[in-house]
Amino acid sequence: MVANKSVLLMPGDGIGPEVMAQAKRVLGWLQESKRASFAITEELVGGASIDAHGVPLTDAALAAAKGVDAVLFGSVGGPKWDKVPFDIRPEAGLLKLRAELQVFANLRPAKVFDALVEASSLKPDLVRGLDIMIVREATGGVYFGEPRGIETLPDGTQRGINTEVYTTGEIQRVGRVAFELARKRQNRVCSVEKANVMESGLLWRQVMTKLQQDEFPDVALSHMYADNCAMQLAKNPKQFDVIVTGNLFGDLLSDLAAMLTGSLGLLPSATLGAKDATGRLPGFYEPIHGSAPDIAGQAKANPLAQVLSLAMMLRYSFDMDEDAAAIEAAVERVLAKAGRTPDIAAPGRAVLSTTEMGDALLAELQAI
Ligand code: NAD
């Protein structure tokens, strides 16, 4: 089979390479079972790249990322690089990648697997069957807005500045992603901001309202303030279908939603751009967890978020819905019967290492 799908793997730091190794086995299974053929390359990123090249993202690695159909990313960062200057920190490599690839819509599903209902911090009946999608704007807002910095005032004290800024175009393009996703789900979008105290939030609300009227009248749109949304996610999360919000609120709300599902180690994400003239859609896929330095090198990391990120890659970059669903079903079956990694361990079940979790998953996939 001709390798017509190009994928760049960027394992990164800490548990990144450990969980990526299991995703690679799943890629191997896809190739061996002749479901697809990938041209796979690999690059350093984050602290690993700082150690080798002095920067968290080399020009060559960036060019490689721009040249492929999809990037599968692990995680970056760790105490070893905490004292590195801010602009060349491991995380700066990740932010630069997202900005340069022009991927602006971060999709974070929060889905509760039946076998893990008990792992949630909420009561089982509040989360059983939970399946929400948070669409977070990822290249704008306060993390990128200018002016920014720390300045010294005449009296010798200092002032730290960041700027929340959104344009009509930035809001529309992430809004379109949310509305289109909702059409394939329960057809409901909840747009989240702080229009009561922030002008950028007021504009966000106005643009979303007009976008829905002009282009998506068939999708139900509601609005919610971000602080209320945090409360509602903890109180009655199943009321939501698709939530669309800016960068900062999306960062917080998706971590809150993550905890509803019981483990960071199970949550994938996709960050998508706009289709170009040739129909190519930039896609960047990563687990939402970080490099987990506290468990790195101990074979304790749960590889499922990385594997589910791979499934999202199949679905959104390669239209391989069936294969994505097969991987998700295999994850569900592993959670239901096999042992588990320590983060989701349950009484009476074997505790598995990262590789053993990969073995269990591969066994399920091979049984298909
Ligand atoms: P973290 O997500 O790395 O870890 C939080 C907790 O969850 C830890 O106790 C960790 O052991 C656990 N955990 C995370 N992933 C797990 C997995 N797959 N299996 C089992 N347990 C898992 O967040 P943190 O501790 O705040 O950050 C650690 C480092 O990661 C920092 O340097 C941070 O900047 C970086 N970080 C990177 C990314 C990224 O690369 N996208 C995201 C978040 C944090």
PDB file of N, CA, C and O in Angstrom, residues 125-157:
ATOM      1  N   ASP A 125     -24.605   8.921  38.943  1.00  0.00           N
ATOM      2  CA  ASP A 125     -25.731   9.263  38.062  1.00  0.00           C
ATOM      3  C   ASP A 125     -25.553  10.630  37.393  1.00  0.00           C
ATOM      4  O   ASP A 125     -26.177  10.924  36.383  1.00  0.00           O
ATOM      5  N   LEU A 126     -24.675  11.476  37.939  1.00  0.00           N
ATOM      6  CA  LEU A 126     -24.430  12.771  37.292  1.00  0.00           C
ATOM      7  C   LEU A 126     -23.543  12.627  36.057  1.00  0.00           C
ATOM      8  O   LEU A 126     -23.596  13.453  35.150  1.00  0.00           O
ATOM      9  N   VAL A 127     -22.718  11.587  36.031  1.00  0.00           N
ATOM     10  CA  VAL A 127     -21.739  11.485  34.928  1.00  0.00           C
ATOM     11  C   VAL A 127     -21.943  10.270  34.016  1.00  0.00           C
ATOM     12  O   VAL A 127     -21.330  10.204  32.949  1.00  0.00           O
ATOM     13  N   ARG A 128     -22.798   9.326  34.405  1.00  0.00           N
ATOM     14  CA  ARG A 128     -22.983   8.135  33.548  1.00  0.00           C
ATOM     15  C   ARG A 128     -23.465   8.585  32.170  1.00  0.00           C
ATOM     16  O   ARG A 128     -24.437   9.324  32.057  1.00  0.00           O
ATOM     17  N   GLY A 129     -22.746   8.179  31.145  1.00  0.00           N
ATOM     18  CA  GLY A 129     -23.134   8.544  29.775  1.00  0.00           C
ATOM     19  C   GLY A 129     -22.688   9.935  29.358  1.00  0.00           C
ATOM     20  O   GLY A 129     -23.001  10.388  28.262  1.00  0.00           O
ATOM     21  N   LEU A 130     -21.953  10.613  30.213  1.00  0.00           N
ATOM     22  CA  LEU A 130     -21.509  11.978  29.877  1.00  0.00           C
ATOM     23  C   LEU A 130     -20.676  11.972  28.589  1.00  0.00           C
ATOM     24  O   LEU A 130     -19.783  11.152  28.413  1.00  0.00           O
ATOM     25  N   ASP A 131     -20.983  12.886  27.694  1.00  0.00           N
ATOM     26  CA  ASP A 131     -20.245  12.991  26.433  1.00  0.00           C
ATOM     27  C   ASP A 131     -20.347  14.443  25.971  1.00  0.00           C
ATOM     28  O   ASP A 131     -21.297  14.825  25.300  1.00  0.00           O
ATOM     29  N   ILE A 132     -19.388  15.263  26.384  1.00  0.00           N
ATOM     30  CA  ILE A 132     -19.430  16.668  25.967  1.00  0.00           C
ATOM     31  C   ILE A 132     -18.157  16.997  25.188  1.00  0.00           C
ATOM     32  O   ILE A 132     -17.137  16.313  25.310  1.00  0.00           O
ATOM     33  N   MET A 133     -18.254  18.010  24.369  1.00  0.00           N
ATOM     34  CA  MET A 133     -17.096  18.439  23.580  1.00  0.00           C
ATOM     35  C   MET A 133     -16.841  19.906  23.876  1.00  0.00           C
ATOM     36  O   MET A 133     -17.727  20.743  23.697  1.00  0.00           O
ATOM     37  N   ILE A 134     -15.628  20.202  24.364  1.00  0.00           N
ATOM     38  CA  ILE A 134     -15.276  21.601  24.598  1.00  0.00           C
ATOM     39  C   ILE A 134     -14.403  22.064  23.437  1.00  0.00           C
ATOM     40  O   ILE A 134     -13.380  21.435  23.120  1.00  0.00           O
ATOM     41  N   VAL A 135     -14.836  23.137  22.783  1.00  0.00           N
ATOM     42  CA  VAL A 135     -14.047  23.716  21.691  1.00  0.00           C
ATOM     43  C   VAL A 135     -13.423  24.999  22.231  1.00  0.00           C
ATOM     44  O   VAL A 135     -14.131  25.962  22.538  1.00  0.00           O
ATOM     45  N   ARG A 136     -12.113  24.955  22.363  1.00  0.00           N
ATOM     46  CA  ARG A 136     -11.380  26.080  22.954  1.00  0.00           C
ATOM     47  C   ARG A 136     -10.585  26.792  21.860  1.00  0.00           C
ATOM     48  O   ARG A 136      -9.822  26.138  21.138  1.00  0.00           O
ATOM     49  N   GLU A 137     -10.750  28.100  21.771  1.00  0.00           N
ATOM     50  CA  GLU A 137      -9.938  28.869  20.831  1.00  0.00           C
ATOM     51  C   GLU A 137      -8.487  28.780  21.318  1.00  0.00           C
ATOM     52  O   GLU A 137      -8.227  28.968  22.499  1.00  0.00           O
ATOM     53  N   ALA A 138      -7.554  28.490  20.424  1.00  0.00           N
ATOM     54  CA  ALA A 138      -6.220  28.128  20.919  1.00  0.00           C
ATOM     55  C   ALA A 138      -5.074  29.033  20.481  1.00  0.00           C
ATOM     56  O   ALA A 138      -3.950  28.845  20.932  1.00  0.00           O
ATOM     57  N   THR A 139      -5.307  29.985  19.598  1.00  0.00           N
ATOM     58  CA  THR A 139      -4.168  30.804  19.159  1.00  0.00           C
ATOM     59  C   THR A 139      -4.378  32.288  19.444  1.00  0.00           C
ATOM     60  O   THR A 139      -3.608  33.123  18.989  1.00  0.00           O
ATOM     61  N   GLY A 140      -5.424  32.632  20.162  1.00  0.00           N
ATOM     62  CA  GLY A 140      -5.671  34.041  20.452  1.00  0.00           C
ATOM     63  C   GLY A 140      -5.892  34.249  21.944  1.00  0.00           C
ATOM     64  O   GLY A 140      -5.468  33.442  22.769  1.00  0.00           O
ATOM     65  N   GLY A 141      -6.570  35.350  22.257  1.00  0.00           N
ATOM     66  CA  GLY A 141      -6.884  35.627  23.656  1.00  0.00           C
ATOM     67  C   GLY A 141      -5.670  36.042  24.452  1.00  0.00           C
ATOM     68  O   GLY A 141      -4.628  36.445  23.925  1.00  0.00           O
ATOM     69  N   VAL A 142      -5.797  35.911  25.755  1.00  0.00           N
ATOM     70  CA  VAL A 142      -4.823  36.511  26.676  1.00  0.00           C
ATOM     71  C   VAL A 142      -3.443  35.845  26.613  1.00  0.00           C
ATOM     72  O   VAL A 142      -2.438  36.456  26.979  1.00  0.00           O
ATOM     73  N   TYR A 143      -3.364  34.595  26.131  1.00  0.00           N
ATOM     74  CA  TYR A 143      -2.062  33.942  26.068  1.00  0.00           C
ATOM     75  C   TYR A 143      -1.180  34.514  24.954  1.00  0.00           C
ATOM     76  O   TYR A 143       0.031  34.276  24.930  1.00  0.00           O
ATOM     77  N   PHE A 144      -1.796  35.205  24.001  1.00  0.00           N
ATOM     78  CA  PHE A 144      -1.030  35.739  22.871  1.00  0.00           C
ATOM     79  C   PHE A 144      -1.154  37.254  22.738  1.00  0.00           C
ATOM     80  O   PHE A 144      -0.407  37.877  22.002  1.00  0.00           O
ATOM     81  N   GLY A 145      -2.152  37.861  23.398  1.00  0.00           N
ATOM     82  CA  GLY A 145      -2.462  39.274  23.184  1.00  0.00           C
ATOM     83  C   GLY A 145      -1.319  40.205  23.551  1.00  0.00           C
ATOM     84  O   GLY A 145      -0.555  39.956  24.479  1.00  0.00           O
ATOM     85  N   GLU A 146      -1.220  41.301  22.803  1.00  0.00           N
ATOM     86  CA  GLU A 146      -0.241  42.358  23.090  1.00  0.00           C
ATOM     87  C   GLU A 146      -1.007  43.603  23.524  1.00  0.00           C
ATOM     88  O   GLU A 146      -2.121  43.826  23.026  1.00  0.00           O
ATOM     89  N   PRO A 147      -0.470  44.478  24.397  1.00  0.00           N
ATOM     90  CA  PRO A 147       0.843  44.331  25.020  1.00  0.00           C
ATOM     91  C   PRO A 147       0.874  43.275  26.106  1.00  0.00           C
ATOM     92  O   PRO A 147      -0.144  42.923  26.682  1.00  0.00           O
ATOM     93  N   ARG A 148       2.093  42.788  26.360  1.00  0.00           N
ATOM     94  CA  ARG A 148       2.319  41.857  27.450  1.00  0.00           C
ATOM     95  C   ARG A 148       3.714  42.109  28.007  1.00  0.00           C
ATOM     96  O   ARG A 148       4.563  42.717  27.358  1.00  0.00           O
ATOM     97  N   GLY A 149       3.952  41.649  29.195  1.00  0.00           N
ATOM     98  CA  GLY A 149       5.294  41.786  29.752  1.00  0.00           C
ATOM     99  C   GLY A 149       5.248  42.209  31.212  1.00  0.00           C
ATOM    100  O   GLY A 149       4.175  42.350  31.813  1.00  0.00           O
ATOM    101  N   ILE A 150       6.432  42.405  31.778  1.00  0.00           N
ATOM    102  CA  ILE A 150       6.549  42.922  33.142  1.00  0.00           C
ATOM    103  C   ILE A 150       7.357  44.207  33.047  1.00  0.00           C
ATOM    104  O   ILE A 150       8.463  44.197  32.497  1.00  0.00           O
ATOM    105  N   GLU A 151       6.796  45.310  33.508  1.00  0.00           N
ATOM    106  CA  GLU A 151       7.524  46.580  33.410  1.00  0.00           C
ATOM    107  C   GLU A 151       7.750  47.165  34.806  1.00  0.00           C
ATOM    108  O   GLU A 151       7.011  46.859  35.741  1.00  0.00           O
ATOM    109  N   THR A 152       8.784  47.968  34.893  1.00  0.00           N
ATOM    110  CA  THR A 152       9.102  48.603  36.175  1.00  0.00           C
ATOM    111  C   THR A 152       8.534  50.020  36.177  1.00  0.00           C
ATOM    112  O   THR A 152       8.721  50.786  35.231  1.00  0.00           O
ATOM    113  N   LEU A 153       7.816  50.332  37.228  1.00  0.00           N
ATOM    114  CA  LEU A 153       7.166  51.637  37.341  1.00  0.00           C
ATOM    115  C   LEU A 153       8.139  52.656  37.970  1.00  0.00           C
ATOM    116  O   LEU A 153       9.149  52.263  38.565  1.00  0.00           O
ATOM    117  N   PRO A 154       7.825  53.948  37.821  1.00  0.00           N
ATOM    118  CA  PRO A 154       8.727  54.985  38.349  1.00  0.00           C
ATOM    119  C   PRO A 154       9.055  54.799  39.834  1.00  0.00           C
ATOM    120  O   PRO A 154      10.160  55.128  40.285  1.00  0.00           O
ATOM    121  N   ASP A 155       8.122  54.265  40.603  1.00  0.00           N
ATOM    122  CA  ASP A 155       8.400  54.102  42.039  1.00  0.00           C
ATOM    123  C   ASP A 155       9.184  52.827  42.352  1.00  0.00           C
ATOM    124  O   ASP A 155       9.374  52.462  43.514  1.00  0.00           O
ATOM    125  N   GLY A 156       9.611  52.105  41.282  1.00  0.00           N
ATOM    126  CA  GLY A 156      10.445  50.926  41.498  1.00  0.00           C
ATOM    127  C   GLY A 156       9.648  49.628  41.614  1.00  0.00           C
ATOM    128  O   GLY A 156      10.221  48.539  41.550  1.00  0.00           O
ATOM    129  N   THR A 157       8.320  49.713  41.810  1.00  0.00           N
ATOM    130  CA  THR A 157       7.514  48.487  41.816  1.00  0.00           C
ATOM    131  C   THR A 157       7.286  48.048  40.370  1.00  0.00           C
ATOM    132  O   THR A 157       7.608  48.778  39.431  1.00  0.00           O
TER     133      THR A 157
END
